[in-house]
CSV table of N, CA and C in Angstrom, one decimal:
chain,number,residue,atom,x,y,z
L,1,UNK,N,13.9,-6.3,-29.1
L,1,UNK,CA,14.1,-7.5,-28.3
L,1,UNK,C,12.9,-7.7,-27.4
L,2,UNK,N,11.8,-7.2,-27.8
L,2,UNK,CA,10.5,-7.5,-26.9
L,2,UNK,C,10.2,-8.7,-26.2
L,3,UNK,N,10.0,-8.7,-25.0
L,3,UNK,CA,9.5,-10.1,-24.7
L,3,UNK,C,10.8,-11.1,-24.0
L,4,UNK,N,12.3,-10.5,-24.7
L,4,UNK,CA,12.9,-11.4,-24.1
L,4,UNK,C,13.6,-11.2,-22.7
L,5,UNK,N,13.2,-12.3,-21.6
L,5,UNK,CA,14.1,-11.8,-20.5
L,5,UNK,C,15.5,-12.4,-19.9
L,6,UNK,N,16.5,-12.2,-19.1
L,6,UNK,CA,17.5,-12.6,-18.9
L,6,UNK,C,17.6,-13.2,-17.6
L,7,UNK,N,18.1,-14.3,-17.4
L,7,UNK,CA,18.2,-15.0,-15.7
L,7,UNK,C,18.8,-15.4,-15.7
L,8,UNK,N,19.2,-16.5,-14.3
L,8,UNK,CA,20.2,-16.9,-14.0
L,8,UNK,C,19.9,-18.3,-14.9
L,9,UNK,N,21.0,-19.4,-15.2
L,9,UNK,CA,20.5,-20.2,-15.8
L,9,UNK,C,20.3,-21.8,-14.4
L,10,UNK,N,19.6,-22.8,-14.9
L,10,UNK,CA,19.6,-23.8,-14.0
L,10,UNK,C,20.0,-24.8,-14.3
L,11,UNK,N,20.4,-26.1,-13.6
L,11,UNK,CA,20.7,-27.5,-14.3
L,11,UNK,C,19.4,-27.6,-15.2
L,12,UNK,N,18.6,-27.4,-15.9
L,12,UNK,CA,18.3,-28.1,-16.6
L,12,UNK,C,18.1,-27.1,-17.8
L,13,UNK,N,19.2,-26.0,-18.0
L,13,UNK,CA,19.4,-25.3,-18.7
L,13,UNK,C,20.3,-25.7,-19.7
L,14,UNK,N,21.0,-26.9,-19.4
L,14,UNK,CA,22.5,-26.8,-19.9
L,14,UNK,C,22.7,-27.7,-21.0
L,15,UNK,N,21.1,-28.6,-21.5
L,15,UNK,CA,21.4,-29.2,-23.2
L,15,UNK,C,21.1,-27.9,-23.9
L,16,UNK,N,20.3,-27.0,-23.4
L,16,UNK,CA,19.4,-25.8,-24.1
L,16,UNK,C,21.2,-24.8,-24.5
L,17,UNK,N,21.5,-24.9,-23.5
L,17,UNK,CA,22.9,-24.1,-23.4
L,17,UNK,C,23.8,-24.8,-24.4
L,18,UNK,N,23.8,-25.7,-24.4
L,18,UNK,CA,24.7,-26.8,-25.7
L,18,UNK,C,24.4,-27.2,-26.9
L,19,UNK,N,22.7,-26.7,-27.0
L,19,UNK,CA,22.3,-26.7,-28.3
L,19,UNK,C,22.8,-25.2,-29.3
L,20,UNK,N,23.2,-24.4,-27.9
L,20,UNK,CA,23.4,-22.7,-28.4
L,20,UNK,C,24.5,-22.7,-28.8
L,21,UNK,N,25.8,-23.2,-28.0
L,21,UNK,CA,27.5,-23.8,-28.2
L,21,UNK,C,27.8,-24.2,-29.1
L,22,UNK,N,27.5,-25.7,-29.8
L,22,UNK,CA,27.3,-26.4,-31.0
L,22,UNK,C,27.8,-25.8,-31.5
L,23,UNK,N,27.2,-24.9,-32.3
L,23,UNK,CA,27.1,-24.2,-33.9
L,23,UNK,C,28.2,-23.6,-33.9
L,24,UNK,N,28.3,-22.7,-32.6
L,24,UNK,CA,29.4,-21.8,-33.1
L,24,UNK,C,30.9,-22.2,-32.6
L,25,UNK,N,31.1,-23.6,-31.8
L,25,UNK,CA,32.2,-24.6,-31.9
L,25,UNK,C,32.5,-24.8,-33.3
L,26,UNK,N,31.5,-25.7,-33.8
L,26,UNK,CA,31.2,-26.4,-35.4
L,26,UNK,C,31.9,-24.8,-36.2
L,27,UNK,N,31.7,-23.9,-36.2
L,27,UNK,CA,32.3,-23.0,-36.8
L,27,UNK,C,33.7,-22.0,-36.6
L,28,UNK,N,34.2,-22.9,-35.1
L,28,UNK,CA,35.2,-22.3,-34.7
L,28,UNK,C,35.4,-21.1,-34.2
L,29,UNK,N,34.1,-20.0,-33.7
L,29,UNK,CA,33.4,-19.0,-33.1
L,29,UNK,C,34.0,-19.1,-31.4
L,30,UNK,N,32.8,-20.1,-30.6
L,30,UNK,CA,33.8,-20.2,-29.5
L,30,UNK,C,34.3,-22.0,-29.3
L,31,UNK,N,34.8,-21.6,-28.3
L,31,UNK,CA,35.4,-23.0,-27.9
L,31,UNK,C,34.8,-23.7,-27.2
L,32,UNK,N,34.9,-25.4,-27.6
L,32,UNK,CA,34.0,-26.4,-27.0
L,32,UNK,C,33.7,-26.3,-25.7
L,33,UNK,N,32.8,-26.9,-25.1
L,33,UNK,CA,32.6,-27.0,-23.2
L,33,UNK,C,32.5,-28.6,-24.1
L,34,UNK,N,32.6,-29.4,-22.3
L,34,UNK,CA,31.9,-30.7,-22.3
L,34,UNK,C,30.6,-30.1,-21.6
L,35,UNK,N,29.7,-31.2,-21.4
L,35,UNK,CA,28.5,-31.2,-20.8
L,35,UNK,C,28.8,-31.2,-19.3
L,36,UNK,N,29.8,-31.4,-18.9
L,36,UNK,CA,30.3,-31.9,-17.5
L,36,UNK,C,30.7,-30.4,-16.8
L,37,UNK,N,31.4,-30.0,-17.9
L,37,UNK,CA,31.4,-28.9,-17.2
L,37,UNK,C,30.6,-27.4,-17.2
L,38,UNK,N,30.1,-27.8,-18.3
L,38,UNK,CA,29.0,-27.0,-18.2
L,38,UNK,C,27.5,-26.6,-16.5
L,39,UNK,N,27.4,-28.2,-16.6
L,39,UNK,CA,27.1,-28.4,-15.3
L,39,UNK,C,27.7,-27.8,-14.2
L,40,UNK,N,29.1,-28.1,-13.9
L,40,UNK,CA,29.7,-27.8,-12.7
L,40,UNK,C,29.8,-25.8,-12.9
L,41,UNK,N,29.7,-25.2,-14.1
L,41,UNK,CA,29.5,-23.5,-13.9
L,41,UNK,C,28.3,-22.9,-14.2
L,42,UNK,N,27.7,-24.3,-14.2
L,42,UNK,CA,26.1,-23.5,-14.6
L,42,UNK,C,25.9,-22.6,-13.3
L,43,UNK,N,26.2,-21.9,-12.1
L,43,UNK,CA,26.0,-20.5,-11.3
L,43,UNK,C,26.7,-19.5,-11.7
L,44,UNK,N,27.7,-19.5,-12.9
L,44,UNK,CA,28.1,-19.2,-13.5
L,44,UNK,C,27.5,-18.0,-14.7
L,45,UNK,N,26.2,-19.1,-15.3
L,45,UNK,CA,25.8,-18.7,-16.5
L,45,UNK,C,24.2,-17.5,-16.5
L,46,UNK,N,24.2,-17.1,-17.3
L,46,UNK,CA,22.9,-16.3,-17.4
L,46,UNK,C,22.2,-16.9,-18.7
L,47,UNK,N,21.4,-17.3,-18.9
L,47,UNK,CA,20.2,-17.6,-20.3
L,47,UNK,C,19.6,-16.3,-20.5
L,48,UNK,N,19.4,-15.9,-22.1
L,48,UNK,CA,18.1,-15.3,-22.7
L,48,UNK,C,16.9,-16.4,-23.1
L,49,UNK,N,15.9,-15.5,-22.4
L,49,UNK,CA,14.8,-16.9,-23.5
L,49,UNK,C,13.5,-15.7,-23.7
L,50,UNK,N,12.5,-16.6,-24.3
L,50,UNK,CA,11.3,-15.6,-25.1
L,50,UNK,C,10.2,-16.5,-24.2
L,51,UNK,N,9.8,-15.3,-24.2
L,51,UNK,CA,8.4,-15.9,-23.1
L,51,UNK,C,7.8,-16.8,-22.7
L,52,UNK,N,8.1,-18.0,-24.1
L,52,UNK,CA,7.5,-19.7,-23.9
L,52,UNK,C,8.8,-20.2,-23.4
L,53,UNK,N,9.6,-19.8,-23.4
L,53,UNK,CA,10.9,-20.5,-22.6
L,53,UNK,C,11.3,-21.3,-23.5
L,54,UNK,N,11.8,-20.6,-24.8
L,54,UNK,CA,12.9,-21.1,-25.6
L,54,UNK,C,14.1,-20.1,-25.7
L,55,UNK,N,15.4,-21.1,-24.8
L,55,UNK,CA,16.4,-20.4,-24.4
L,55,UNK,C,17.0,-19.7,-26.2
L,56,UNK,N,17.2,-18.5,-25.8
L,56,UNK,CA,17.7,-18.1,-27.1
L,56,UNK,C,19.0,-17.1,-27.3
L,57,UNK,N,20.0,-17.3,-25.8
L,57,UNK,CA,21.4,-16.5,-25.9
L,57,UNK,C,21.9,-17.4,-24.3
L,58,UNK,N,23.2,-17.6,-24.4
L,58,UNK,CA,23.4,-17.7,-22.9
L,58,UNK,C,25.2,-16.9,-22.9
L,59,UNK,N,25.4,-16.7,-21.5
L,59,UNK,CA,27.0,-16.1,-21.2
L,59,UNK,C,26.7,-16.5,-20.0
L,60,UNK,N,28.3,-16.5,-19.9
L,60,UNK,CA,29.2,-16.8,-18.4
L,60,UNK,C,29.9,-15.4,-17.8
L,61,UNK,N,29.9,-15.7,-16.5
L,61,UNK,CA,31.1,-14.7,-15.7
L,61,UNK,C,31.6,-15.2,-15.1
L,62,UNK,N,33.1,-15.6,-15.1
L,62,UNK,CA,34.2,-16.3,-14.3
L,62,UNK,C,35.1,-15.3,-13.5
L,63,UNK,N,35.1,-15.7,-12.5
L,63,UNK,CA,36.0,-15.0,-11.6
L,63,UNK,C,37.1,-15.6,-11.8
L,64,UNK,N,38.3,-14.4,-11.9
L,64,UNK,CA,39.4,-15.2,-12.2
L,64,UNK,C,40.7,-14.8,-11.0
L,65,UNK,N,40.0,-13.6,-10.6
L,65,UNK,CA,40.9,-12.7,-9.6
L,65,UNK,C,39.9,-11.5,-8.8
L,66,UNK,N,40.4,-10.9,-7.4
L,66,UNK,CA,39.7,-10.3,-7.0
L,66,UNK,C,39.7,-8.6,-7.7
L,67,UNK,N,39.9,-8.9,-8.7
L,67,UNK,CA,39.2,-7.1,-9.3
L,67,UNK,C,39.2,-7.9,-10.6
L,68,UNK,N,38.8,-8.9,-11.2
L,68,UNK,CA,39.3,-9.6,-12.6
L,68,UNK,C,38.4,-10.7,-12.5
L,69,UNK,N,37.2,-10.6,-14.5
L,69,UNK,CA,36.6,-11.3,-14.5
L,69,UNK,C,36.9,-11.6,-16.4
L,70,UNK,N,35.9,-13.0,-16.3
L,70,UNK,CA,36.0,-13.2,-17.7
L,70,UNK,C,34.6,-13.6,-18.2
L,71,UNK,N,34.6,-12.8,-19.6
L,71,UNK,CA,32.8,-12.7,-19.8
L,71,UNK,C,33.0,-14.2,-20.6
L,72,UNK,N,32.4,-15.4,-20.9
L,72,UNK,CA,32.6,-16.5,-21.3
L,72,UNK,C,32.1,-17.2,-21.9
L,73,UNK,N,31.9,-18.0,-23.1
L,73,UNK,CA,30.6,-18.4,-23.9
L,73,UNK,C,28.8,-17.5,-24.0
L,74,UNK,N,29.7,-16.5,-24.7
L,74,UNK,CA,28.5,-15.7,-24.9
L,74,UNK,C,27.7,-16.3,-25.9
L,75,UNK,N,26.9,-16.5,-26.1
L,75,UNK,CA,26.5,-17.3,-27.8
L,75,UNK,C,25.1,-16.8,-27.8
L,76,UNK,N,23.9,-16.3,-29.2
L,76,UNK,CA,22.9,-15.8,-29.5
L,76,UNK,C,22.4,-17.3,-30.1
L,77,UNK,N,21.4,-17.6,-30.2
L,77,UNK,CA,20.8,-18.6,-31.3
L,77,UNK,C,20.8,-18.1,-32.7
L,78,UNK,N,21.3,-18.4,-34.1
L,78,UNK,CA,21.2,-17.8,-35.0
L,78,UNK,C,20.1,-17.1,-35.6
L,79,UNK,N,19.1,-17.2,-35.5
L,79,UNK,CA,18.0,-16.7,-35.4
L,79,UNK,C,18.0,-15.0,-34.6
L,80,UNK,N,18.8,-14.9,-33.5
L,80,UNK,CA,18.2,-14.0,-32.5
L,80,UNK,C,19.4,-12.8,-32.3
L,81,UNK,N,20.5,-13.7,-33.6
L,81,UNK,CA,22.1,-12.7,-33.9
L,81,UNK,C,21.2,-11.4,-34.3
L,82,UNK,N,22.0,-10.3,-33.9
L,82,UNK,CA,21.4,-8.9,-34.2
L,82,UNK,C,20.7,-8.9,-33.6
L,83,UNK,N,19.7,-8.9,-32.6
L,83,UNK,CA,18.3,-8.5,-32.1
L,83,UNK,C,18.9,-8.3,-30.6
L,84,UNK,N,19.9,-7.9,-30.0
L,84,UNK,CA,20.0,-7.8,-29.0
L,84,UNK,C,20.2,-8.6,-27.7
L,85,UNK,N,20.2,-9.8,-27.9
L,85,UNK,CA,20.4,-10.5,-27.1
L,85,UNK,C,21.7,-10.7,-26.4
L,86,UNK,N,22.8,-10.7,-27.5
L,86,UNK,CA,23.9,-10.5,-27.0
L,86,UNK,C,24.2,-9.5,-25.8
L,87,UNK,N,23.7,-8.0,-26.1
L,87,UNK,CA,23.7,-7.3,-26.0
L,87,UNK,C,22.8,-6.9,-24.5
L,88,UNK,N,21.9,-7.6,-24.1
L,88,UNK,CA,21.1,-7.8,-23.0
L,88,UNK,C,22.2,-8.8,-22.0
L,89,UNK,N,22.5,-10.2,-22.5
L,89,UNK,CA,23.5,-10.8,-21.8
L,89,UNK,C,24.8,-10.3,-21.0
L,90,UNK,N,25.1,-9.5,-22.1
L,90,UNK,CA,26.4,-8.8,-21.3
L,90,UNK,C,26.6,-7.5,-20.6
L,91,UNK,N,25.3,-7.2,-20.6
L,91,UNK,CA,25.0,-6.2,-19.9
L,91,UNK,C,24.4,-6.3,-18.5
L,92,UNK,N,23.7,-8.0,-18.3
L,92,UNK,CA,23.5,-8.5,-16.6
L,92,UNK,C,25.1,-9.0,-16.5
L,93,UNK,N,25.6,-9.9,-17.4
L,93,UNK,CA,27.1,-10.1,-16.6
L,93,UNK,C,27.9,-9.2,-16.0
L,94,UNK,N,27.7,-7.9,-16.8
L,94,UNK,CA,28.4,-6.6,-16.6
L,94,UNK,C,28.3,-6.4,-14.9
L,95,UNK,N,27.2,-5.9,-15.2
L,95,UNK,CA,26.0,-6.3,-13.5
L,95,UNK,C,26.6,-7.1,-12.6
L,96,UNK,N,26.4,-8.0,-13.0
L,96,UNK,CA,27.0,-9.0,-12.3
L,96,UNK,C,28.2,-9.0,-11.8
L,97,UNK,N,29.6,-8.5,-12.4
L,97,UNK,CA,30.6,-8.3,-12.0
L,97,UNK,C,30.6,-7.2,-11.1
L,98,UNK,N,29.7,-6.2,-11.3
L,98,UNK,CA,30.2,-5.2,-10.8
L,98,UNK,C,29.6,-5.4,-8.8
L,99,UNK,N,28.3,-6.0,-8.8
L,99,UNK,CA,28.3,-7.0,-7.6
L,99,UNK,C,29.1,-7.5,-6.6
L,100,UNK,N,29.8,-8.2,-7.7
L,100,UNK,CA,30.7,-8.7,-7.1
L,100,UNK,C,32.3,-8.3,-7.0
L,101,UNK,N,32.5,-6.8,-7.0
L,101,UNK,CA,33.6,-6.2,-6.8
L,101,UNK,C,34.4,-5.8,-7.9
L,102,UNK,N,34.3,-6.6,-9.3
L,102,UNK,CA,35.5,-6.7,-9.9
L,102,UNK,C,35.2,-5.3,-10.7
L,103,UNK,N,36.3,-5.0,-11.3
L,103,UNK,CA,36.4,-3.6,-11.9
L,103,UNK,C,37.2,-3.9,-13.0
L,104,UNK,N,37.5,-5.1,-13.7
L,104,UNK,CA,37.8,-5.3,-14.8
L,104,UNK,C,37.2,-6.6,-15.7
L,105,UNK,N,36.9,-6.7,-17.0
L,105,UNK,CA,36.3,-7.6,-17.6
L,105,UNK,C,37.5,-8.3,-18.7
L,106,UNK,N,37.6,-9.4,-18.8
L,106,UNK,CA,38.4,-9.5,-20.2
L,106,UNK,C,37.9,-10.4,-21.5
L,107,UNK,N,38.1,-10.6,-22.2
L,107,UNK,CA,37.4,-11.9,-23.3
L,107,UNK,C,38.2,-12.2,-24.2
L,108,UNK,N,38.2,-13.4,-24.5
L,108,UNK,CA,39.1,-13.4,-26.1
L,108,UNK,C,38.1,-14.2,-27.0
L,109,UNK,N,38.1,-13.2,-28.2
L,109,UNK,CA,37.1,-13.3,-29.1
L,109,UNK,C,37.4,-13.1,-30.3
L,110,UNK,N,36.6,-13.8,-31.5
L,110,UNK,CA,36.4,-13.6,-32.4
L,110,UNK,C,35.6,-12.0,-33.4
L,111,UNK,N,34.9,-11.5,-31.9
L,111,UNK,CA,33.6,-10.8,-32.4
L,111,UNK,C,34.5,-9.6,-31.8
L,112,UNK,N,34.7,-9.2,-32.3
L,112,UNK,CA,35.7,-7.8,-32.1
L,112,UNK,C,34.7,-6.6,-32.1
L,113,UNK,N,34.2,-6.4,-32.9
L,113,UNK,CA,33.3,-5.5,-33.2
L,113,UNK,C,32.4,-5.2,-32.2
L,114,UNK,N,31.7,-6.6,-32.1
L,114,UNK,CA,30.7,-6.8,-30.5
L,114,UNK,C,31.2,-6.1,-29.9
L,115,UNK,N,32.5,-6.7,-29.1
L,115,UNK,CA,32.6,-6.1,-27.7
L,115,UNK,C,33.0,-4.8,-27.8
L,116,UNK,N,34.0,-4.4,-28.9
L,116,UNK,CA,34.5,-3.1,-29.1
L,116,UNK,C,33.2,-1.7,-28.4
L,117,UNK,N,32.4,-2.3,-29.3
L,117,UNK,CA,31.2,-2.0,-29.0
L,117,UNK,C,30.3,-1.6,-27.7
L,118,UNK,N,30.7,-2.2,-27.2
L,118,UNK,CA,30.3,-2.1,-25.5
L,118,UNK,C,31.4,-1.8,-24.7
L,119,UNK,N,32.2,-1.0,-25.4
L,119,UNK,CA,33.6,-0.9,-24.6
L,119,UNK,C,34.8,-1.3,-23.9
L,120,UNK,N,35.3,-2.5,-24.9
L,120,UNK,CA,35.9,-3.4,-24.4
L,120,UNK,C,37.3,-3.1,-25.6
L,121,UNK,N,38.4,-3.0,-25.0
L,121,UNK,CA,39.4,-2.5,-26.2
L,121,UNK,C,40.4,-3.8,-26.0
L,122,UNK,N,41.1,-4.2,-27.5
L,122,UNK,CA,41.6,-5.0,-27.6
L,122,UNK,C,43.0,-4.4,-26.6
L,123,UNK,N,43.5,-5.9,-26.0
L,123,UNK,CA,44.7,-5.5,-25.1
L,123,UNK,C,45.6,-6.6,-25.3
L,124,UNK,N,47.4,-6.6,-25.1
L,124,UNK,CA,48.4,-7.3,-24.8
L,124,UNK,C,48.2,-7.7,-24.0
L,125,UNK,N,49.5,-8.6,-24.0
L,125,UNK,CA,49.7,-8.8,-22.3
L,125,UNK,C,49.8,-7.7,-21.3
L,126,UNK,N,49.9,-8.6,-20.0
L,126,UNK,CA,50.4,-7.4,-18.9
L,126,UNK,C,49.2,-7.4,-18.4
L,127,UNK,N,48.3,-7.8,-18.2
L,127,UNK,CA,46.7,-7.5,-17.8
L,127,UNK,C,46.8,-7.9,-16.3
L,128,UNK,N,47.8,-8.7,-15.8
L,128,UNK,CA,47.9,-9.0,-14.5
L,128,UNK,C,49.4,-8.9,-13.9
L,129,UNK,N,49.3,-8.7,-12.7
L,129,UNK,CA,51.0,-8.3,-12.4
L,129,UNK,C,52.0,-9.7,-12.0
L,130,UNK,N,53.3,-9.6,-11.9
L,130,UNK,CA,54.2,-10.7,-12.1
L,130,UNK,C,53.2,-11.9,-10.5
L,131,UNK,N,53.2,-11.2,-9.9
L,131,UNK,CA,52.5,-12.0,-8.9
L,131,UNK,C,51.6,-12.9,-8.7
L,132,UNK,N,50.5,-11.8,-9.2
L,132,UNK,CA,49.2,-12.8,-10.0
L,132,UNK,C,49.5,-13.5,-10.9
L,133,UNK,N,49.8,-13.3,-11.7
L,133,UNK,CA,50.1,-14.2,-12.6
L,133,UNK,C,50.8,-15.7,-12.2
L,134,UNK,N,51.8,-15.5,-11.4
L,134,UNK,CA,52.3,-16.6,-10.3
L,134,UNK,C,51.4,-17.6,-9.8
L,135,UNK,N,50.1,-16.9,-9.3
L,135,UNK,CA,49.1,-17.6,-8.5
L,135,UNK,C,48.1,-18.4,-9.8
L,136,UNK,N,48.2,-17.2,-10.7
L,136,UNK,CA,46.5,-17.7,-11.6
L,136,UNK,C,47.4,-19.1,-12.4
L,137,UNK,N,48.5,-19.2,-12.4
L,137,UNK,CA,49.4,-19.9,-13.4
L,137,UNK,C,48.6,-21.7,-12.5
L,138,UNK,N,48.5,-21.2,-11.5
L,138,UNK,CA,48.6,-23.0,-10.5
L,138,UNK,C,46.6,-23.3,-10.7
L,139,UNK,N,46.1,-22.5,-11.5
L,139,UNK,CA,45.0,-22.9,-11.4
L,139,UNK,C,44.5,-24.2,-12.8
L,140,UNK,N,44.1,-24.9,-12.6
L,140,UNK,CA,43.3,-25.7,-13.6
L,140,UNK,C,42.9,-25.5,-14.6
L,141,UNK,N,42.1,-24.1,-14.3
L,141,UNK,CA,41.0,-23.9,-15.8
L,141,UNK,C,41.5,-23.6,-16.7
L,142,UNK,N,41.6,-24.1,-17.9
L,142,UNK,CA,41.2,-24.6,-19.1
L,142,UNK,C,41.5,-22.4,-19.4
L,143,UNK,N,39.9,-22.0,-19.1
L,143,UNK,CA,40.1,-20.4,-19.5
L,143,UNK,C,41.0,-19.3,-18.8
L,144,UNK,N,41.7,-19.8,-17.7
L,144,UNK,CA,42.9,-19.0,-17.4
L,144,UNK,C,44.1,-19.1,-18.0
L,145,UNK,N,44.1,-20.6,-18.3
L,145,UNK,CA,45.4,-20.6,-19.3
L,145,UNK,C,45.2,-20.6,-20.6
L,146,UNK,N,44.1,-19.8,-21.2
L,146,UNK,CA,43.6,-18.9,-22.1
L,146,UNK,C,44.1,-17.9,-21.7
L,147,UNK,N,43.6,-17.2,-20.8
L,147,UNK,CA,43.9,-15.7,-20.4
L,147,UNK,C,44.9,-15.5,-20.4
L,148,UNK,N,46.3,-16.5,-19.6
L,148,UNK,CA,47.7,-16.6,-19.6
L,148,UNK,C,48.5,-16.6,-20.3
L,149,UNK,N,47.7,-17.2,-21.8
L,149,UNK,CA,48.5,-17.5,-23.3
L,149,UNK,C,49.2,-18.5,-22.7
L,150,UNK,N,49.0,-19.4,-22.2
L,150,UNK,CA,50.2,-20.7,-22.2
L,150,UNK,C,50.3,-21.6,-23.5
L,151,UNK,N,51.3,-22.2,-23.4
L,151,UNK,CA,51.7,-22.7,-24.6
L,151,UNK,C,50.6,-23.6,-25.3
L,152,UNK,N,50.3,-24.7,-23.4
L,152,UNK,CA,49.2,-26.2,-23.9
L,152,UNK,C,47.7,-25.5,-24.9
L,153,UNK,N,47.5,-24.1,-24.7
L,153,UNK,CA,45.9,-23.7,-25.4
L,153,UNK,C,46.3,-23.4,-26.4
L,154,UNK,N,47.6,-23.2,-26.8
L,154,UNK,CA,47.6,-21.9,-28.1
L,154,UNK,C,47.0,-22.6,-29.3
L,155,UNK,N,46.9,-23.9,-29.5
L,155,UNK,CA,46.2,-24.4,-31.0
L,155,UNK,C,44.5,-24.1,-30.6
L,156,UNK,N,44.1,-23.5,-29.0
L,156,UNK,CA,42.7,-24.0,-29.6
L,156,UNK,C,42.3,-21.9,-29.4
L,157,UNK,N,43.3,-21.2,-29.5
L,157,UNK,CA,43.3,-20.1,-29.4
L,157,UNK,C,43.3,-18.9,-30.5
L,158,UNK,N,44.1,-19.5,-31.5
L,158,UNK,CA,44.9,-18.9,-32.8
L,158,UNK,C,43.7,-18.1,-33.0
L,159,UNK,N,43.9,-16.4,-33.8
L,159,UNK,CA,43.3,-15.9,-34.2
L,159,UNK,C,42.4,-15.0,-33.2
L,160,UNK,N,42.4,-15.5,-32.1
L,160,UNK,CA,41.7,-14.2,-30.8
L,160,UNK,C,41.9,-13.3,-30.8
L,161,UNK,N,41.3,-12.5,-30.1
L,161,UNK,CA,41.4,-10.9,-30.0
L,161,UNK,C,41.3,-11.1,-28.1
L,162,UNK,N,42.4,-10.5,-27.5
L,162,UNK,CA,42.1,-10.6,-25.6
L,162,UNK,C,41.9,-9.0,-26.3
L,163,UNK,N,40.5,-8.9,-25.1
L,163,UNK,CA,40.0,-7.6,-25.2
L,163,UNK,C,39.4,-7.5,-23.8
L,164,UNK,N,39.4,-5.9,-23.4
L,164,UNK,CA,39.5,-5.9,-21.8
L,164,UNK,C,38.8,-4.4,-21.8
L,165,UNK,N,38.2,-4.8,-20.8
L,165,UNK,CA,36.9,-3.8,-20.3
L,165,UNK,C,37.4,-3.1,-18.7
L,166,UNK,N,37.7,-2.0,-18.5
L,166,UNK,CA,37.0,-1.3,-17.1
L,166,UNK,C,36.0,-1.0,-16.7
L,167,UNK,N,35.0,-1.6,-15.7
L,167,UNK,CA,33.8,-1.0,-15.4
L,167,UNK,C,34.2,-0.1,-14.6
């Protein structure tokens, strides 16, 4: 992976970020963003790119709770699958969480293998206690009530793996 480095990403990261999304929506890999909100978590996101600054991996880290994060639209450019990039990405998010306090990671994925990989074991429920769960239930996002398994996501969820990391 010579050459490639990892940053934070910026607003004018986030068609580069949606050219990366696309594909693996179109293939049912991960789940759509709009542009709108991509925007509003772009401090959120990290980019890979290659020296001329062609973005070529991006991931998120969402705080979801105070010891509880979620790694989030990780995506490689097809080109740059296998070469590490993945693999660089979630290793500043890792970082990044750890920053910022949290001591657990979760994801729900298709790529099982990936994260397995990096230490992330597929999990049940029960990842949060009857309490939290209480609080995370009154939040908005779209990816908590992913994390929640609520009923309104379950058609755009089928077939996930929730897999959960201790740093």
């Amino acid at each position: 992976m010579t050459g490639i480095s990892v940053r934070r990403a910026r607003t004018r990261d986030v068609p580069g970020i949606l050219g990366l999304v696309e594909p693996l929506v179109n293939r049912r890999i991960l789940l759509g963003k709009e542009r709108v909100d991509l925007y509003e978590a772009v401090q959120e996101f990290r980019v890979a790119e290659t020296p001329d600054g062609e973005l070529v991996g991006c991931g998120a880290l969402h705080v979801m709770w105070e010891d509880l994060g979620e790694v989030r639209t990780l995506a490689a450019a097809d080109a740059w699958r296998g070469k590490g990039v993945g693999h660089a990405l979630l290793a500043q998010l890792e970082s990044d969480a750890r920053e910022l306090g949290l001591t657990r990671l979760f994801c729900l994925t298709f790529e099982v293998g990936f994260f397995g990989a990096h230490g992330y074991a597929e999990h049940g429920e029960g990842l949060v206690s009857p309490d939290v769960y209480a609080e995370l239930v009154r939040s908005p996002d779209e990816g908590v009530a992913e994390f929640l398994d609520l009923a309104r996501v379950k058609q755009n969820t089928l077939g996930n793996t929730r897999m959960l990391k201790q740093l």
